[in-house]
Short mmCIF file of C-alpha atoms in Angstrom, two decimals:
data_model
loop_
_atom_site.label_atom_id
_atom_site.label_comp_id
_atom_site.label_asym_id
_atom_site.label_seq_id
_atom_site.Cartn_x
_atom_site.Cartn_y
_atom_site.Cartn_z
CA UNK A 239 5.26 -76.69 -101.65
CA UNK A 240 6.93 -78.92 -99.08
CA UNK A 241 5.68 -80.18 -95.73
CA UNK A 242 6.32 -82.92 -93.19
CA UNK A 243 4.18 -84.67 -90.60
CA UNK A 244 5.77 -85.28 -87.22
CA UNK A 245 3.72 -87.26 -84.74
CA UNK A 246 3.52 -86.32 -81.10
CA UNK A 247 6.09 -88.11 -78.97
CA UNK A 248 6.04 -89.14 -75.31
CA UNK A 249 8.87 -90.13 -72.94
CA UNK A 250 9.19 -93.91 -72.79
CA UNK A 251 8.95 -94.02 -69.01
CA UNK A 252 5.75 -91.93 -68.77
CA UNK A 253 3.65 -95.09 -68.95
CA UNK A 254 4.80 -98.38 -67.49
CA UNK A 255 4.45 -101.47 -69.68
CA UNK A 256 2.06 -104.14 -68.38
CA UNK A 257 2.53 -107.57 -69.98
CA UNK A 258 -0.81 -108.86 -68.68
CA UNK A 259 -4.19 -107.27 -68.14
CA UNK A 260 -7.28 -107.44 -65.98
CA UNK A 261 -10.74 -108.03 -67.42
CA UNK A 262 -12.07 -104.49 -67.88
CA UNK A 263 -12.27 -101.82 -70.55
CA UNK A 264 -11.01 -98.30 -69.87
CA UNK A 265 -12.14 -94.84 -70.94
CA UNK A 266 -9.87 -91.89 -70.15
CA UNK A 267 -10.41 -88.25 -71.04
CA UNK A 268 -13.00 -85.51 -70.82
CA UNK A 269 -16.69 -86.17 -70.58
CA UNK A 270 -18.03 -84.14 -73.49
CA UNK A 271 -20.37 -84.82 -76.42
CA UNK A 272 -17.55 -85.37 -78.92
CA UNK A 273 -15.69 -87.91 -76.74
CA UNK A 274 -18.78 -90.16 -76.58
CA UNK A 275 -18.40 -91.90 -73.23
CA UNK A 276 -22.02 -92.95 -73.78
CA UNK A 277 -20.81 -95.11 -76.67
CA UNK A 278 -18.08 -96.57 -74.48
CA UNK A 279 -20.63 -97.55 -71.84
CA UNK A 280 -22.90 -99.15 -74.44
CA UNK A 281 -19.99 -101.13 -75.92
CA UNK A 282 -19.03 -102.46 -72.49
CA UNK A 283 -22.61 -103.39 -71.60
CA UNK A 284 -23.14 -105.20 -74.90
CA UNK A 285 -19.81 -107.00 -74.52
CA UNK A 286 -20.66 -107.93 -70.93
CA UNK A 287 -17.43 -106.54 -69.52
CA UNK A 288 -16.74 -103.92 -66.83
CA UNK A 289 -15.80 -100.42 -67.94
CA UNK A 290 -13.72 -98.12 -65.75
CA UNK A 291 -14.13 -94.45 -66.60
CA UNK A 292 -11.63 -91.83 -65.46
CA UNK A 293 -12.71 -88.51 -66.86
CA UNK A 294 -13.05 -84.90 -65.81
CA UNK A 295 -16.10 -82.77 -66.43
CA UNK A 296 -15.44 -79.20 -67.53
CA UNK A 297 -17.95 -76.52 -66.49
CA UNK A 298 -19.16 -76.15 -70.04
CA UNK A 299 -20.07 -79.86 -70.11
CA UNK A 300 -21.63 -80.12 -66.63
CA UNK A 301 -25.23 -80.06 -67.89
CA UNK A 302 -24.41 -82.68 -70.52
CA UNK A 303 -22.91 -84.87 -67.81
CA UNK A 304 -25.83 -84.40 -65.42
CA UNK A 305 -28.57 -85.03 -67.97
CA UNK A 306 -27.06 -87.48 -70.48
CA UNK A 307 -24.21 -89.35 -68.80
CA UNK A 308 -24.90 -89.54 -65.06
CA UNK A 309 -27.98 -91.77 -65.54
CA UNK A 310 -25.82 -94.24 -67.51
CA UNK A 311 -23.38 -94.66 -64.61
CA UNK A 312 -25.92 -96.51 -62.46
CA UNK A 313 -25.10 -99.96 -63.85
CA UNK A 314 -23.17 -102.88 -62.32
CA UNK A 315 -20.64 -102.91 -65.19
CA UNK A 316 -19.91 -99.17 -65.01
CA UNK A 317 -17.25 -97.85 -62.63
CA UNK A 318 -16.82 -94.05 -62.74
CA UNK A 319 -13.98 -92.46 -60.75
CA UNK A 320 -13.71 -88.91 -62.12
CA UNK A 321 -10.25 -87.33 -62.35
CA UNK A 322 -7.23 -89.42 -61.38
CA UNK A 323 -3.53 -88.95 -60.60
CA UNK A 324 -0.75 -89.87 -63.07
CA UNK A 325 0.00 -92.99 -61.01
CA UNK A 326 -3.64 -94.03 -61.08
CA UNK A 327 -3.74 -93.38 -64.82
CA UNK A 328 -0.74 -95.65 -65.29
CA UNK A 329 -2.54 -98.45 -63.46
CA UNK A 330 -5.88 -97.85 -65.19
CA UNK A 331 -4.42 -97.97 -68.70
CA UNK A 332 -1.83 -100.65 -68.03
CA UNK A 333 -4.20 -103.14 -66.44
CA UNK A 334 -7.02 -102.61 -68.94
CA UNK A 335 -7.94 -105.34 -71.41
CA UNK A 336 -8.47 -102.58 -73.99
CA UNK A 337 -8.94 -98.81 -74.10
CA UNK A 338 -12.05 -97.43 -75.78
CA UNK A 339 -11.71 -94.27 -77.87
CA UNK A 340 -15.18 -93.91 -79.44
CA UNK A 341 -14.84 -90.28 -80.55
CA UNK A 342 -17.34 -88.41 -82.70
CA UNK A 343 -15.16 -85.58 -84.01
CA UNK A 344 -11.94 -85.06 -86.04
CA UNK A 345 -9.50 -85.60 -83.14
CA UNK A 346 -6.19 -83.88 -84.05
CA UNK A 347 -4.09 -86.57 -82.35
CA UNK A 348 -5.43 -88.43 -79.31
CA UNK A 349 -2.71 -88.76 -76.68
CA UNK A 350 -4.71 -91.42 -74.82
CA UNK A 351 -4.14 -93.82 -77.72
CA UNK A 352 -0.36 -93.70 -77.46
CA UNK A 353 -0.48 -93.78 -73.65
CA UNK A 354 -2.47 -97.00 -73.97
CA UNK A 355 0.00 -98.48 -76.46
CA UNK A 356 2.93 -97.50 -74.23
CA UNK A 357 1.21 -99.44 -71.45
CA UNK A 358 0.82 -102.45 -73.75
CA UNK A 359 -2.93 -102.00 -74.04
CA UNK A 360 -4.71 -102.26 -77.41
CA UNK A 361 -7.09 -99.50 -78.51
CA UNK A 362 -10.57 -99.78 -79.99
CA UNK A 363 -11.31 -96.47 -81.71
CA UNK A 364 -13.84 -94.94 -84.07
CA UNK A 365 -12.56 -93.88 -87.49
CA UNK A 366 -12.33 -90.11 -87.01
CA UNK A 367 -9.49 -87.59 -87.21
CA UNK A 368 -6.05 -89.02 -86.49
CA UNK A 369 -7.24 -92.50 -85.49
CA UNK A 370 -6.24 -94.30 -88.74
CA UNK A 371 -2.78 -92.74 -88.51
CA UNK A 372 -2.24 -93.82 -84.91
CA UNK A 373 -3.88 -97.24 -84.57
CA UNK A 374 -2.49 -100.09 -86.67
CA UNK A 375 -5.55 -102.19 -87.49
CA UNK A 376 -5.22 -105.73 -86.13
CA UNK A 377 -1.86 -104.94 -84.54
CA UNK A 378 -2.21 -102.25 -81.87
CA UNK A 379 -5.99 -102.29 -81.87
CA UNK A 380 -9.05 -102.04 -84.07
CA UNK A 381 -10.68 -99.18 -85.96
CA UNK A 382 -14.46 -99.40 -85.98
CA UNK A 383 -17.43 -97.62 -87.52
CA UNK A 384 -20.19 -98.47 -85.03
CA UNK A 385 -21.06 -100.17 -81.76
CA UNK A 386 -21.60 -103.59 -83.37
CA UNK A 387 -18.08 -103.53 -84.80
CA UNK A 388 -16.69 -102.33 -81.48
CA UNK A 389 -18.28 -105.25 -79.61
CA UNK A 390 -16.76 -107.67 -82.11
CA UNK A 391 -13.40 -105.92 -81.67
CA UNK A 392 -13.59 -106.48 -77.90
CA UNK A 393 -13.78 -110.21 -78.60
CA UNK A 394 -10.77 -110.04 -80.95
CA UNK A 395 -8.46 -108.06 -78.63
CA UNK A 396 -7.23 -111.21 -76.89
CA UNK A 397 -5.38 -112.20 -80.09
CA UNK A 398 -3.23 -109.01 -80.05
CA UNK A 399 0.24 -108.81 -78.53
CA UNK A 400 0.71 -106.36 -75.67
CA UNK A 401 4.46 -106.49 -76.32
CA UNK A 402 3.84 -105.44 -79.93
CA UNK A 403 1.71 -102.50 -78.76
CA UNK A 404 4.65 -101.29 -76.66
CA UNK A 405 7.11 -101.90 -79.51
CA UNK A 406 5.03 -99.83 -81.94
CA UNK A 407 4.80 -97.02 -79.38
CA UNK A 408 8.60 -96.97 -78.99
CA UNK A 409 9.16 -97.06 -82.76
CA UNK A 410 6.57 -94.44 -83.76
CA UNK A 411 5.51 -92.35 -80.78
CA UNK A 412 8.41 -91.99 -78.34
CA UNK A 413 9.89 -88.56 -77.65
CA UNK A 414 13.21 -89.87 -79.00
CA UNK A 415 11.58 -90.70 -82.33
CA UNK A 416 9.89 -87.28 -82.41
CA UNK A 417 13.21 -85.56 -81.73
CA UNK A 418 14.93 -87.46 -84.54
CA UNK A 419 12.13 -86.53 -86.94
CA UNK A 420 12.43 -82.83 -86.08
CA UNK A 421 16.19 -82.94 -86.57
CA UNK A 422 15.73 -84.66 -89.94
CA UNK A 423 13.21 -82.02 -91.05
CA UNK A 424 15.40 -79.11 -89.93
CA UNK A 425 18.39 -80.69 -91.70
CA UNK A 426 16.33 -81.04 -94.89
CA UNK A 427 15.36 -77.36 -94.70
CA UNK A 428 19.01 -76.35 -94.22
CA UNK A 429 20.11 -78.58 -97.11
CA UNK A 430 17.45 -77.10 -99.42
CA UNK A 431 18.42 -73.54 -98.45
CA UNK A 432 22.09 -74.22 -99.14
CA UNK A 433 21.49 -75.95 -102.48
CA UNK A 434 22.86 -73.82 -105.36
CA UNK A 435 20.11 -72.07 -107.29
CA UNK A 436 19.95 -72.96 -110.98
CA UNK A 437 20.33 -70.02 -113.34
CA UNK A 438 17.10 -68.95 -115.00
#
């Protein structure tokens, strides 16, 4: 059998690069049990740094939000804004010191991670699903197993290069790179189909 993995690609100008950051952590996505915004809040509180949360709540997760998450938002370090516009997302990710991705499920890809990298912002993510394939440990962020490791990673983020985060995004996760990979795969399929069959 033969297969190829082609990573999701994003247009280079979808997220504007920010060479410097403000002093806050960001969480972007849905508020649902598997996304673990509660972990993100705990990491920020333990690290003593503001967290800005931009996340929608689907109907199916409303009770979870009301009972488990809403009480956690009443804290001086927690800033919850709900859903945001693409422009606001650009600013949130680009100005963040780091993006938290503390998932608790086998995430198939995790677009937020490459949006962060495109903005120049390192990612601190839990080791689930695609995370080890997307985040380059110690280069574009840190892969952690628990809250203690995540808090330590927050301290280490300052040593990472925001320019390198953007460079890795352009090399591995741009739409141009994705297009080239598809063309290469299709060409390989054509070449294999046209190869003369050996006589039995």
